[in-house]
PDB file of N, CA and C and ligand atoms in Angstrom:
ATOM      1  N   MET A   1     134.897   5.080 139.357  1.00 39.00           N
ATOM      2  CA  MET A   1     134.467   3.840 140.016  1.00 39.00           C
ATOM      3  C   MET A   1     135.209   3.672 141.342  1.00 39.00           C
ATOM      4  N   PHE A   2     134.537   3.167 142.312  1.00 49.00           N
ATOM      5  CA  PHE A   2     135.090   3.005 143.651  1.00 49.00           C
ATOM      6  C   PHE A   2     135.793   1.663 143.779  1.00 49.00           C
ATOM      7  N   HIS A   3     137.070   1.711 144.069  1.00 58.00           N
ATOM      8  CA  HIS A   3     137.850   0.485 144.222  1.00 58.00           C
ATOM      9  C   HIS A   3     138.550   0.464 145.570  1.00 58.00           C
ATOM     10  N   ILE A   4     138.566  -0.683 146.174  1.00 62.00           N
ATOM     11  CA  ILE A   4     139.359  -0.844 147.394  1.00 62.00           C
ATOM     12  C   ILE A   4     140.458  -1.854 147.111  1.00 62.00           C
ATOM     13  N   ASN A   5     141.673  -1.463 147.356  1.00 70.00           N
ATOM     14  CA  ASN A   5     142.818  -2.340 147.134  1.00 70.00           C
ATOM     15  C   ASN A   5     143.601  -2.336 148.440  1.00 70.00           C
ATOM     16  N   GLU A   6     143.442  -3.381 149.212  1.00 76.00           N
ATOM     17  CA  GLU A   6     144.018  -3.361 150.550  1.00 76.00           C
ATOM     18  C   GLU A   6     144.590  -4.733 150.892  1.00 76.00           C
ATOM     19  N   PRO A   7     145.545  -4.755 151.832  1.00 85.00           N
ATOM     20  CA  PRO A   7     146.056  -6.053 152.258  1.00 85.00           C
ATOM     21  C   PRO A   7     144.970  -6.790 153.036  1.00 85.00           C
ATOM     22  N   PHE A   8     144.976  -8.112 152.974  1.00 85.00           N
ATOM     23  CA  PHE A   8     143.995  -8.868 153.769  1.00 85.00           C
ATOM     24  C   PHE A   8     144.597 -10.188 154.223  1.00 85.00           C
ATOM     25  N   THR A   9     143.954 -10.782 155.202  1.00 92.00           N
ATOM     26  CA  THR A   9     144.361 -12.093 155.674  1.00 92.00           C
ATOM     27  C   THR A   9     143.438 -13.129 155.066  1.00 92.00           C
ATOM     28  N   CYS A  10     144.016 -14.131 154.406  1.00 95.00           N
ATOM     29  CA  CYS A  10     143.212 -15.150 153.730  1.00 95.00           C
ATOM     30  C   CYS A  10     142.401 -15.938 154.749  1.00 95.00           C
ATOM     31  N   LYS A  11     141.094 -16.091 154.472  1.00 94.00           N
ATOM     32  CA  LYS A  11     140.229 -16.827 155.392  1.00 94.00           C
ATOM     33  C   LYS A  11     140.400 -18.328 155.247  1.00 94.00           C
ATOM     34  N   LYS A  12     141.040 -18.737 154.159  1.00 96.00           N
ATOM     35  CA  LYS A  12     141.216 -20.165 153.926  1.00 96.00           C
ATOM     36  C   LYS A  12     142.505 -20.675 154.580  1.00 96.00           C
ATOM     37  N   CYS A  13     143.649 -20.027 154.256  1.00 97.00           N
ATOM     38  CA  CYS A  13     144.934 -20.551 154.713  1.00 97.00           C
ATOM     39  C   CYS A  13     145.631 -19.631 155.704  1.00 97.00           C
ATOM     40  N   GLY A  14     145.083 -18.426 155.948  1.00 97.00           N
ATOM     41  CA  GLY A  14     145.667 -17.535 156.936  1.00 97.00           C
ATOM     42  C   GLY A  14     146.849 -16.726 156.444  1.00 97.00           C
ATOM     43  N   ALA A  15     147.185 -16.799 155.165  1.00 96.00           N
ATOM     44  CA  ALA A  15     148.313 -16.043 154.619  1.00 96.00           C
ATOM     45  C   ALA A  15     148.012 -14.545 154.636  1.00 96.00           C
ATOM     46  N   GLN A  16     149.056 -13.736 154.859  1.00 94.00           N
ATOM     47  CA  GLN A  16     148.927 -12.283 154.744  1.00 94.00           C
ATOM     48  C   GLN A  16     149.129 -11.916 153.282  1.00 94.00           C
ATOM     49  N   VAL A  17     148.109 -11.366 152.657  1.00 92.00           N
ATOM     50  CA  VAL A  17     148.179 -11.074 151.227  1.00 92.00           C
ATOM     51  C   VAL A  17     148.331  -9.566 151.035  1.00 92.00           C
ATOM     52  N   PRO A  18     149.452  -9.119 150.416  1.00 89.00           N
ATOM     53  CA  PRO A  18     149.665  -7.677 150.218  1.00 89.00           C
ATOM     54  C   PRO A  18     148.806  -7.143 149.081  1.00 89.00           C
ATOM     55  N   PRO A  19     148.564  -5.824 149.025  1.00 85.00           N
ATOM     56  CA  PRO A  19     147.822  -5.252 147.887  1.00 85.00           C
ATOM     57  C   PRO A  19     148.588  -5.497 146.599  1.00 85.00           C
ATOM     58  N   GLN A  20     147.855  -5.542 145.509  1.00 79.00           N
ATOM     59  CA  GLN A  20     148.481  -5.828 144.221  1.00 79.00           C
ATOM     60  C   GLN A  20     148.740  -4.538 143.462  1.00 79.00           C
ATOM     61  N   LYS A  21     149.874  -4.488 142.766  1.00 74.00           N
ATOM     62  CA  LYS A  21     150.147  -3.326 141.919  1.00 74.00           C
ATOM     63  C   LYS A  21     149.223  -3.350 140.700  1.00 74.00           C
ATOM     64  N   LYS A  22     148.862  -2.199 140.215  1.00 71.00           N
ATOM     65  CA  LYS A  22     148.105  -2.006 138.977  1.00 71.00           C
ATOM     66  C   LYS A  22     146.634  -2.381 139.084  1.00 71.00           C
ATOM     67  N   THR A  23     146.309  -3.483 139.793  1.00 71.00           N
ATOM     68  CA  THR A  23     144.913  -3.907 139.807  1.00 71.00           C
ATOM     69  C   THR A  23     144.508  -4.299 141.218  1.00 71.00           C
ATOM     70  N   CYS A  24     143.229  -4.605 141.405  1.00 74.00           N
ATOM     71  CA  CYS A  24     142.746  -4.964 142.726  1.00 74.00           C
ATOM     72  C   CYS A  24     143.053  -6.421 143.038  1.00 74.00           C
ATOM     73  N   ARG A  25     143.657  -6.618 144.166  1.00 84.00           N
ATOM     74  CA  ARG A  25     143.882  -7.987 144.621  1.00 84.00           C
ATOM     75  C   ARG A  25     142.533  -8.588 144.988  1.00 84.00           C
ATOM     76  N   ASN A  26     142.234  -9.749 144.425  1.00 85.00           N
ATOM     77  CA  ASN A  26     140.943 -10.334 144.774  1.00 85.00           C
ATOM     78  C   ASN A  26     141.028 -11.792 145.179  1.00 85.00           C
ATOM     79  N   HIS A  27     142.259 -12.329 145.246  1.00 93.00           N
ATOM     80  CA  HIS A  27     142.360 -13.694 145.751  1.00 93.00           C
ATOM     81  C   HIS A  27     143.697 -13.887 146.449  1.00 93.00           C
ATOM     82  N   CYS A  28     143.784 -14.952 147.222  1.00 96.00           N
ATOM     83  CA  CYS A  28     144.986 -15.246 147.995  1.00 96.00           C
ATOM     84  C   CYS A  28     146.097 -15.709 147.054  1.00 96.00           C
ATOM     85  N   THR A  29     147.310 -15.163 147.241  1.00 95.00           N
ATOM     86  CA  THR A  29     148.418 -15.562 146.373  1.00 95.00           C
ATOM     87  C   THR A  29     148.926 -16.949 146.723  1.00 95.00           C
ATOM     88  N   ASN A  30     148.581 -17.429 147.899  1.00 97.00           N
ATOM     89  CA  ASN A  30     149.091 -18.715 148.347  1.00 97.00           C
ATOM     90  C   ASN A  30     148.183 -19.881 147.953  1.00 97.00           C
ATOM     91  N   CYS A  31     146.894 -19.835 148.330  1.00 97.00           N
ATOM     92  CA  CYS A  31     145.989 -20.959 148.050  1.00 97.00           C
ATOM     93  C   CYS A  31     145.004 -20.618 146.936  1.00 97.00           C
ATOM     94  N   LEU A  32     144.991 -19.356 146.481  1.00 96.00           N
ATOM     95  CA  LEU A  32     144.169 -18.868 145.367  1.00 96.00           C
ATOM     96  C   LEU A  32     142.679 -18.765 145.680  1.00 96.00           C
ATOM     97  N   PHE A  33     142.286 -19.040 146.935  1.00 97.00           N
ATOM     98  CA  PHE A  33     140.885 -18.843 147.296  1.00 97.00           C
ATOM     99  C   PHE A  33     140.573 -17.344 147.299  1.00 97.00           C
ATOM    100  N   SER A  34     139.334 -17.026 147.031  1.00 94.00           N
ATOM    101  CA  SER A  34     138.897 -15.643 146.993  1.00 94.00           C
ATOM    102  C   SER A  34     137.717 -15.482 147.938  1.00 94.00           C
ATOM    103  N   LEU A  35     137.295 -14.248 148.143  1.00 92.00           N
ATOM    104  CA  LEU A  35     136.103 -14.001 148.943  1.00 92.00           C
ATOM    105  C   LEU A  35     135.059 -13.327 148.078  1.00 92.00           C
ATOM    106  N   HIS A  36     133.799 -13.700 148.297  1.00 94.00           N
ATOM    107  CA  HIS A  36     132.732 -13.093 147.514  1.00 94.00           C
ATOM    108  C   HIS A  36     132.391 -11.723 148.093  1.00 94.00           C
ATOM    109  N   VAL A  37     133.222 -10.714 147.728  1.00 90.00           N
ATOM    110  CA  VAL A  37     133.003  -9.353 148.229  1.00 90.00           C
ATOM    111  C   VAL A  37     132.610  -8.389 147.112  1.00 90.00           C
ATOM    112  N   ASP A  38     132.884  -8.774 145.860  1.00 87.00           N
ATOM    113  CA  ASP A  38     132.530  -7.907 144.738  1.00 87.00           C
ATOM    114  C   ASP A  38     131.209  -8.357 144.129  1.00 87.00           C
ATOM    115  N   ASP A  39     130.403  -7.389 143.730  1.00 88.00           N
ATOM    116  CA  ASP A  39     129.109  -7.725 143.147  1.00 88.00           C
ATOM    117  C   ASP A  39     129.211  -7.820 141.627  1.00 88.00           C
ATOM    118  N   THR A  40     129.254  -6.697 140.944  1.00 83.00           N
ATOM    119  CA  THR A  40     129.304  -6.749 139.481  1.00 83.00           C
ATOM    120  C   THR A  40     130.692  -6.454 138.931  1.00 83.00           C
ATOM    121  N   ASP A  41     131.407  -5.484 139.514  1.00 80.00           N
ATOM    122  CA  ASP A  41     132.725  -5.113 139.006  1.00 80.00           C
ATOM    123  C   ASP A  41     133.808  -5.523 139.983  1.00 80.00           C
ATOM    124  N   PRO A  42     134.980  -5.929 139.446  1.00 75.00           N
ATOM    125  CA  PRO A  42     136.091  -6.248 140.339  1.00 75.00           C
ATOM    126  C   PRO A  42     136.437  -5.045 141.201  1.00 75.00           C
ATOM    127  N   GLY A  43     136.480  -5.235 142.504  1.00 75.00           N
ATOM    128  CA  GLY A  43     136.862  -4.153 143.403  1.00 75.00           C
ATOM    129  C   GLY A  43     135.704  -3.293 143.874  1.00 75.00           C
ATOM    130  N   ASP A  44     134.465  -3.591 143.451  1.00 84.00           N
ATOM    131  CA  ASP A  44     133.360  -2.730 143.908  1.00 84.00           C
ATOM    132  C   ASP A  44     132.962  -3.030 145.356  1.00 84.00           C
ATOM    133  N   ARG A  45     133.323  -4.216 145.842  1.00 85.00           N
ATOM    134  CA  ARG A  45     133.065  -4.619 147.232  1.00 85.00           C
ATOM    135  C   ARG A  45     131.595  -4.415 147.622  1.00 85.00           C
ATOM    136  N   ALA A  46     130.707  -4.669 146.677  1.00 91.00           N
ATOM    137  CA  ALA A  46     129.292  -4.394 146.902  1.00 91.00           C
ATOM    138  C   ALA A  46     128.501  -5.632 147.300  1.00 91.00           C
ATOM    139  N   SER A  47     129.135  -6.800 147.308  1.00 93.00           N
ATOM    140  CA  SER A  47     128.401  -8.008 147.629  1.00 93.00           C
ATOM    141  C   SER A  47     128.230  -8.166 149.132  1.00 93.00           C
ATOM    142  N   LYS A  48     127.066  -8.632 149.530  1.00 94.00           N
ATOM    143  CA  LYS A  48     126.787  -8.877 150.939  1.00 94.00           C
ATOM    144  C   LYS A  48     127.082 -10.327 151.317  1.00 94.00           C
ATOM    145  N   CYS A  49     127.507 -11.125 150.344  1.00 96.00           N
ATOM    146  CA  CYS A  49     127.627 -12.566 150.558  1.00 96.00           C
ATOM    147  C   CYS A  49     128.811 -12.917 151.462  1.00 96.00           C
ATOM    148  N   HIS A  50     130.014 -12.453 151.068  1.00 93.00           N
ATOM    149  CA  HIS A  50     131.248 -12.714 151.817  1.00 93.00           C
ATOM    150  C   HIS A  50     131.568 -14.201 151.970  1.00 93.00           C
ATOM    151  N   GLY A  51     131.064 -15.021 151.072  1.00 96.00           N
ATOM    152  CA  GLY A  51     131.371 -16.453 151.098  1.00 96.00           C
ATOM    153  C   GLY A  51     132.783 -16.701 150.598  1.00 96.00           C
ATOM    154  N   LEU A  52     133.312 -17.875 150.922  1.00 96.00           N
ATOM    155  CA  LEU A  52     134.636 -18.256 150.451  1.00 96.00           C
ATOM    156  C   LEU A  52     134.504 -18.780 149.021  1.00 96.00           C
ATOM    157  N   MET A  53     135.338 -18.260 148.108  1.00 96.00           N
ATOM    158  CA  MET A  53     135.236 -18.677 146.713  1.00 96.00           C
ATOM    159  C   MET A  53     136.393 -19.595 146.353  1.00 96.00           C
ATOM    160  N   GLU A  54     136.034 -20.782 145.881  1.00 96.00           N
ATOM    161  CA  GLU A  54     137.034 -21.799 145.578  1.00 96.00           C
ATOM    162  C   GLU A  54     137.504 -21.689 144.128  1.00 96.00           C
ATOM    163  N   PRO A  55     138.825 -21.809 143.891  1.00 96.00           N
ATOM    164  CA  PRO A  55     139.305 -21.826 142.502  1.00 96.00           C
ATOM    165  C   PRO A  55     138.965 -23.171 141.869  1.00 96.00           C
ATOM    166  N   ILE A  56     138.110 -23.198 140.865  1.00 95.00           N
ATOM    167  CA  ILE A  56     137.654 -24.473 140.312  1.00 95.00           C
ATOM    168  C   ILE A  56     138.170 -24.730 138.906  1.00 95.00           C
ATOM    169  N   GLY A  57     138.795 -23.721 138.293  1.00 94.00           N
ATOM    170  CA  GLY A  57     139.291 -23.957 136.942  1.00 94.00           C
ATOM    171  C   GLY A  57     140.060 -22.769 136.414  1.00 94.00           C
ATOM    172  N   LEU A  58     140.622 -22.954 135.217  1.00 93.00           N
ATOM    173  CA  LEU A  58     141.350 -21.882 134.545  1.00 93.00           C
ATOM    174  C   LEU A  58     140.759 -21.681 133.171  1.00 93.00           C
ATOM    175  N   GLU A  59     140.745 -20.429 132.737  1.00 92.00           N
ATOM    176  CA  GLU A  59     140.280 -20.156 131.390  1.00 92.00           C
ATOM    177  C   GLU A  59     141.339 -19.315 130.691  1.00 92.00           C
ATOM    178  N   TYR A  60     141.686 -19.694 129.486  1.00 90.00           N
ATOM    179  CA  TYR A  60     142.700 -18.961 128.738  1.00 90.00           C
ATOM    180  C   TYR A  60     142.056 -17.860 127.924  1.00 90.00           C
ATOM    181  N   LYS A  61     142.509 -16.617 128.139  1.00 87.00           N
ATOM    182  CA  LYS A  61     141.889 -15.460 127.490  1.00 87.00           C
ATOM    183  C   LYS A  61     142.832 -14.805 126.500  1.00 87.00           C
ATOM    184  N   GLY A  62     143.605 -15.596 125.774  1.00 89.00           N
ATOM    185  CA  GLY A  62     144.500 -15.021 124.771  1.00 89.00           C
ATOM    186  C   GLY A  62     145.526 -14.089 125.385  1.00 89.00           C
ATOM    187  N   LYS A  63     145.591 -12.855 124.852  1.00 86.00           N
ATOM    188  CA  LYS A  63     146.590 -11.879 125.291  1.00 86.00           C
ATOM    189  C   LYS A  63     146.500 -11.562 126.772  1.00 86.00           C
ATOM    190  N   LYS A  64     145.295 -11.629 127.321  1.00 80.00           N
ATOM    191  CA  LYS A  64     145.117 -11.285 128.728  1.00 80.00           C
ATOM    192  C   LYS A  64     145.637 -12.382 129.647  1.00 80.00           C
ATOM    193  N   GLY A  65     145.994 -13.518 129.057  1.00 84.00           N
ATOM    194  CA  GLY A  65     146.550 -14.607 129.862  1.00 84.00           C
ATOM    195  C   GLY A  65     145.466 -15.448 130.517  1.00 84.00           C
ATOM    196  N   TYR A  66     145.842 -16.135 131.572  1.00 88.00           N
ATOM    197  CA  TYR A  66     144.909 -17.030 132.239  1.00 88.00           C
ATOM    198  C   TYR A  66     144.071 -16.308 133.268  1.00 88.00           C
ATOM    199  N   GLN A  67     142.820 -16.759 133.382  1.00 92.00           N
ATOM    200  CA  GLN A  67     141.955 -16.275 134.445  1.00 92.00           C
ATOM    201  C   GLN A  67     141.545 -17.463 135.291  1.00 92.00           C
ATOM    202  N   ILE A  68     141.453 -17.205 136.588  1.00 94.00           N
ATOM    203  CA  ILE A  68     141.021 -18.249 137.506  1.00 94.00           C
ATOM    204  C   ILE A  68     139.502 -18.194 137.622  1.00 94.00           C
ATOM    205  N   ILE A  69     138.856 -19.347 137.494  1.00 95.00           N
ATOM    206  CA  ILE A  69     137.409 -19.416 137.681  1.00 95.00           C
ATOM    207  C   ILE A  69     137.142 -19.705 139.155  1.00 95.00           C
ATOM    208  N   HIS A  70     136.480 -18.783 139.826  1.00 96.00           N
ATOM    209  CA  HIS A  70     136.148 -18.942 141.241  1.00 96.00           C
ATOM    210  C   HIS A  70     134.653 -19.218 141.394  1.00 96.00           C
ATOM    211  N   ARG A  71     134.321 -20.164 142.290  1.00 97.00           N
ATOM    212  CA  ARG A  71     132.906 -20.424 142.587  1.00 97.00           C
ATOM    213  C   ARG A  71     132.662 -20.198 144.072  1.00 97.00           C
ATOM    214  N   CYS A  72     131.649 -19.412 144.383  1.00 97.00           N
ATOM    215  CA  CYS A  72     131.335 -19.114 145.775  1.00 97.00           C
ATOM    216  C   CYS A  72     130.708 -20.336 146.448  1.00 97.00           C
ATOM    217  N   GLY A  73     131.279 -20.738 147.595  1.00 97.00           N
ATOM    218  CA  GLY A  73     130.767 -21.890 148.322  1.00 97.00           C
ATOM    219  C   GLY A  73     129.460 -21.598 149.029  1.00 97.00           C
ATOM    220  N   THR A  74     129.100 -20.322 149.163  1.00 97.00           N
ATOM    221  CA  THR A  74     127.873 -19.944 149.861  1.00 97.00           C
ATOM    222  C   THR A  74     126.693 -19.797 148.902  1.00 97.00           C
ATOM    223  N   CYS A  75     126.889 -19.025 147.821  1.00 97.00           N
ATOM    224  CA  CYS A  75     125.751 -18.751 146.934  1.00 97.00           C
ATOM    225  C   CYS A  75     125.931 -19.362 145.537  1.00 97.00           C
ATOM    226  N   GLY A  76     127.133 -19.905 145.247  1.00 97.00           N
ATOM    227  CA  GLY A  76     127.332 -20.575 143.967  1.00 97.00           C
ATOM    228  C   GLY A  76     127.695 -19.665 142.818  1.00 97.00           C
ATOM    229  N   LYS A  77     127.887 -18.357 143.084  1.00 96.00           N
ATOM    230  CA  LYS A  77     128.230 -17.427 142.011  1.00 96.00           C
ATOM    231  C   LYS A  77     129.598 -17.770 141.427  1.00 96.00           C
ATOM    232  N   ILE A  78     129.691 -17.634 140.099  1.00 94.00           N
ATOM    233  CA  ILE A  78     130.951 -17.874 139.394  1.00 94.00           C
ATOM    234  C   ILE A  78     131.562 -16.538 138.997  1.00 94.00           C
ATOM    235  N   ARG A  79     132.848 -16.380 139.241  1.00 92.00           N
ATOM    236  CA  ARG A  79     133.572 -15.170 138.830  1.00 92.00           C
ATOM    237  C   ARG A  79     134.861 -15.553 138.138  1.00 92.00           C
ATOM    238  N   LEU A  80     135.323 -14.707 137.224  1.00 91.00           N
ATOM    239  CA  LEU A  80     136.641 -14.899 136.631  1.00 91.00           C
ATOM    240  C   LEU A  80     137.582 -13.842 137.188  1.00 91.00           C
ATOM    241  N   ASN A  81     138.772 -14.254 137.572  1.00 90.00           N
ATOM    242  CA  ASN A  81     139.750 -13.324 138.116  1.00 90.00           C
ATOM    243  C   ASN A  81     141.092 -13.523 137.427  1.00 90.00           C
ATOM    244  N   MET A  82     141.730 -12.421 137.071  1.00 88.00           N
ATOM    245  CA  MET A  82     143.045 -12.503 136.456  1.00 88.00           C
ATOM    246  C   MET A  82     144.045 -13.172 137.386  1.00 88.00           C
ATOM    247  N   VAL A  83     144.898 -14.014 136.824  1.00 91.00           N
ATOM    248  CA  VAL A  83     146.004 -14.574 137.585  1.00 91.00           C
ATOM    249  C   VAL A  83     146.997 -13.438 137.869  1.00 91.00           C
ATOM    250  N   ALA A  84     147.420 -13.305 139.111  1.00 90.00           N
ATOM    251  CA  ALA A  84     148.397 -12.265 139.467  1.00 90.00           C
ATOM    252  C   ALA A  84     149.810 -12.790 139.266  1.00 90.00           C
ATOM    253  N   GLU A  85     150.740 -11.842 139.037  1.00 87.00           N
ATOM    254  CA  GLU A  85     152.134 -12.237 138.772  1.00 87.00           C
ATOM    255  C   GLU A  85     152.728 -13.048 139.908  1.00 87.00           C
ATOM    256  N   ASP A  86     152.293 -12.727 141.127  1.00 91.00           N
ATOM    257  CA  ASP A  86     152.888 -13.395 142.280  1.00 91.00           C
ATOM    258  C   ASP A  86     152.015 -14.524 142.836  1.00 91.00           C
ATOM    259  N   ASP A  87     151.061 -14.992 142.053  1.00 95.00           N
ATOM    260  CA  ASP A  87     150.269 -16.142 142.484  1.00 95.00           C
ATOM    261  C   ASP A  87     151.132 -17.397 142.583  1.00 95.00           C
ATOM    262  N   ASN A  88     150.740 -18.267 143.480  1.00 96.00           N
ATOM    263  CA  ASN A  88     151.434 -19.533 143.686  1.00 96.00           C
ATOM    264  C   ASN A  88     151.288 -20.433 142.450  1.00 96.00           C
ATOM    265  N   GLN A  89     152.372 -20.576 141.714  1.00 94.00           N
ATOM    266  CA  GLN A  89     152.328 -21.319 140.443  1.00 94.00           C
ATOM    267  C   GLN A  89     151.958 -22.788 140.645  1.00 94.00           C
ATOM    268  N   GLU A  90     152.399 -23.351 141.779  1.00 95.00           N
ATOM    269  CA  GLU A  90     152.067 -24.754 142.052  1.00 95.00           C
ATOM    270  C   GLU A  90     150.570 -24.956 142.164  1.00 95.00           C
ATOM    271  N   GLU A  91     149.894 -23.995 142.822  1.00 95.00           N
ATOM    272  CA  GLU A  91     148.448 -24.121 142.990  1.00 95.00           C
ATOM    273  C   GLU A  91     147.736 -23.962 141.649  1.00 95.00           C
ATOM    274  N   ILE A  92     148.277 -23.087 140.795  1.00 94.00           N
ATOM    275  CA  ILE A  92     147.671 -22.897 139.477  1.00 94.00           C
ATOM    276  C   ILE A  92     147.778 -24.181 138.656  1.00 94.00           C
ATOM    277  N   VAL A  93     148.930 -24.820 138.756  1.00 92.00           N
ATOM    278  CA  VAL A  93     149.115 -26.094 138.060  1.00 92.00           C
ATOM    279  C   VAL A  93     148.130 -27.134 138.588  1.00 92.00           C
ATOM    280  N   LYS A  94     147.908 -27.105 139.915  1.00 92.00           N
ATOM    281  CA  LYS A  94     146.975 -28.066 140.517  1.00 92.00           C
ATOM    282  C   LYS A  94     145.558 -27.877 139.994  1.00 92.00           C
ATOM    283  N   ILE A  95     145.127 -26.621 139.868  1.00 90.00           N
ATOM    284  CA  ILE A  95     143.780 -26.359 139.325  1.00 90.00           C
ATOM    285  C   ILE A  95     143.684 -26.921 137.920  1.00 90.00           C
ATOM    286  N   ASN A  96     144.717 -26.641 137.135  1.00 82.00           N
ATOM    287  CA  ASN A  96     144.762 -27.080 135.755  1.00 82.00           C
ATOM    288  C   ASN A  96     144.672 -28.595 135.677  1.00 82.00           C
ATOM    289  N   PHE A  97     145.362 -29.258 136.584  1.00 80.00           N
ATOM    290  CA  PHE A  97     145.395 -30.713 136.602  1.00 80.00           C
ATOM    291  C   PHE A  97     144.019 -31.271 136.960  1.00 80.00           C
ATOM    292  N   ARG A  98     143.394 -30.699 138.005  1.00 75.00           N
ATOM    293  CA  ARG A  98     142.059 -31.148 138.404  1.00 75.00           C
ATOM    294  C   ARG A  98     141.081 -30.972 137.260  1.00 75.00           C
ATOM    295  N   ASN A  99     141.280 -29.860 136.530  1.00 68.00           N
ATOM    296  CA  ASN A  99     140.427 -29.527 135.415  1.00 68.00           C
ATOM    297  C   ASN A  99     140.465 -30.566 134.311  1.00 68.00           C
ATOM    298  N   SER A 100     141.659 -31.146 134.103  1.00 67.00           N
ATOM    299  CA  SER A 100     141.859 -32.002 132.948  1.00 67.00           C
ATOM    300  C   SER A 100     141.511 -33.455 133.256  1.00 67.00           C
ATOM    301  N   LEU A 101     141.087 -33.746 134.507  1.00 61.00           N
ATOM    302  CA  LEU A 101     140.761 -35.132 134.852  1.00 61.00           C
ATOM    303  C   LEU A 101     139.426 -35.534 134.247  1.00 61.00           C
TER     304      LEU A 101
HETATM  305 ZN1   ZN B 201     144.968 -18.508 151.131  1.00 57.17          ZN
HETATM  306 ZN1   ZN B 202     128.519 -15.748 147.334  1.00 57.17          ZN
END
């Protein structure tokens, strides 16, 4: 399978996001926004949408830990993305809080 794992500049907050060890980085470690670049598989970069994906919730997946629910602001697609070790914990708490309102 073709994967691209590269550093990128966040389109939302402008943070420089380094590549992630072990898996493909797919969201900003600072504001947790993602880009709609993957189509069916994480890292396939097959989507033509390129919309900004907002973190709208968290889902607990047992042993795999928490996943961030991202929704594309352009086409409305929903994706689940693993929380990275170096993600901004404050932002994750904020998503959780918004979720529970
Ligand atoms: Zn960001
Ligand atoms: Zn999209």
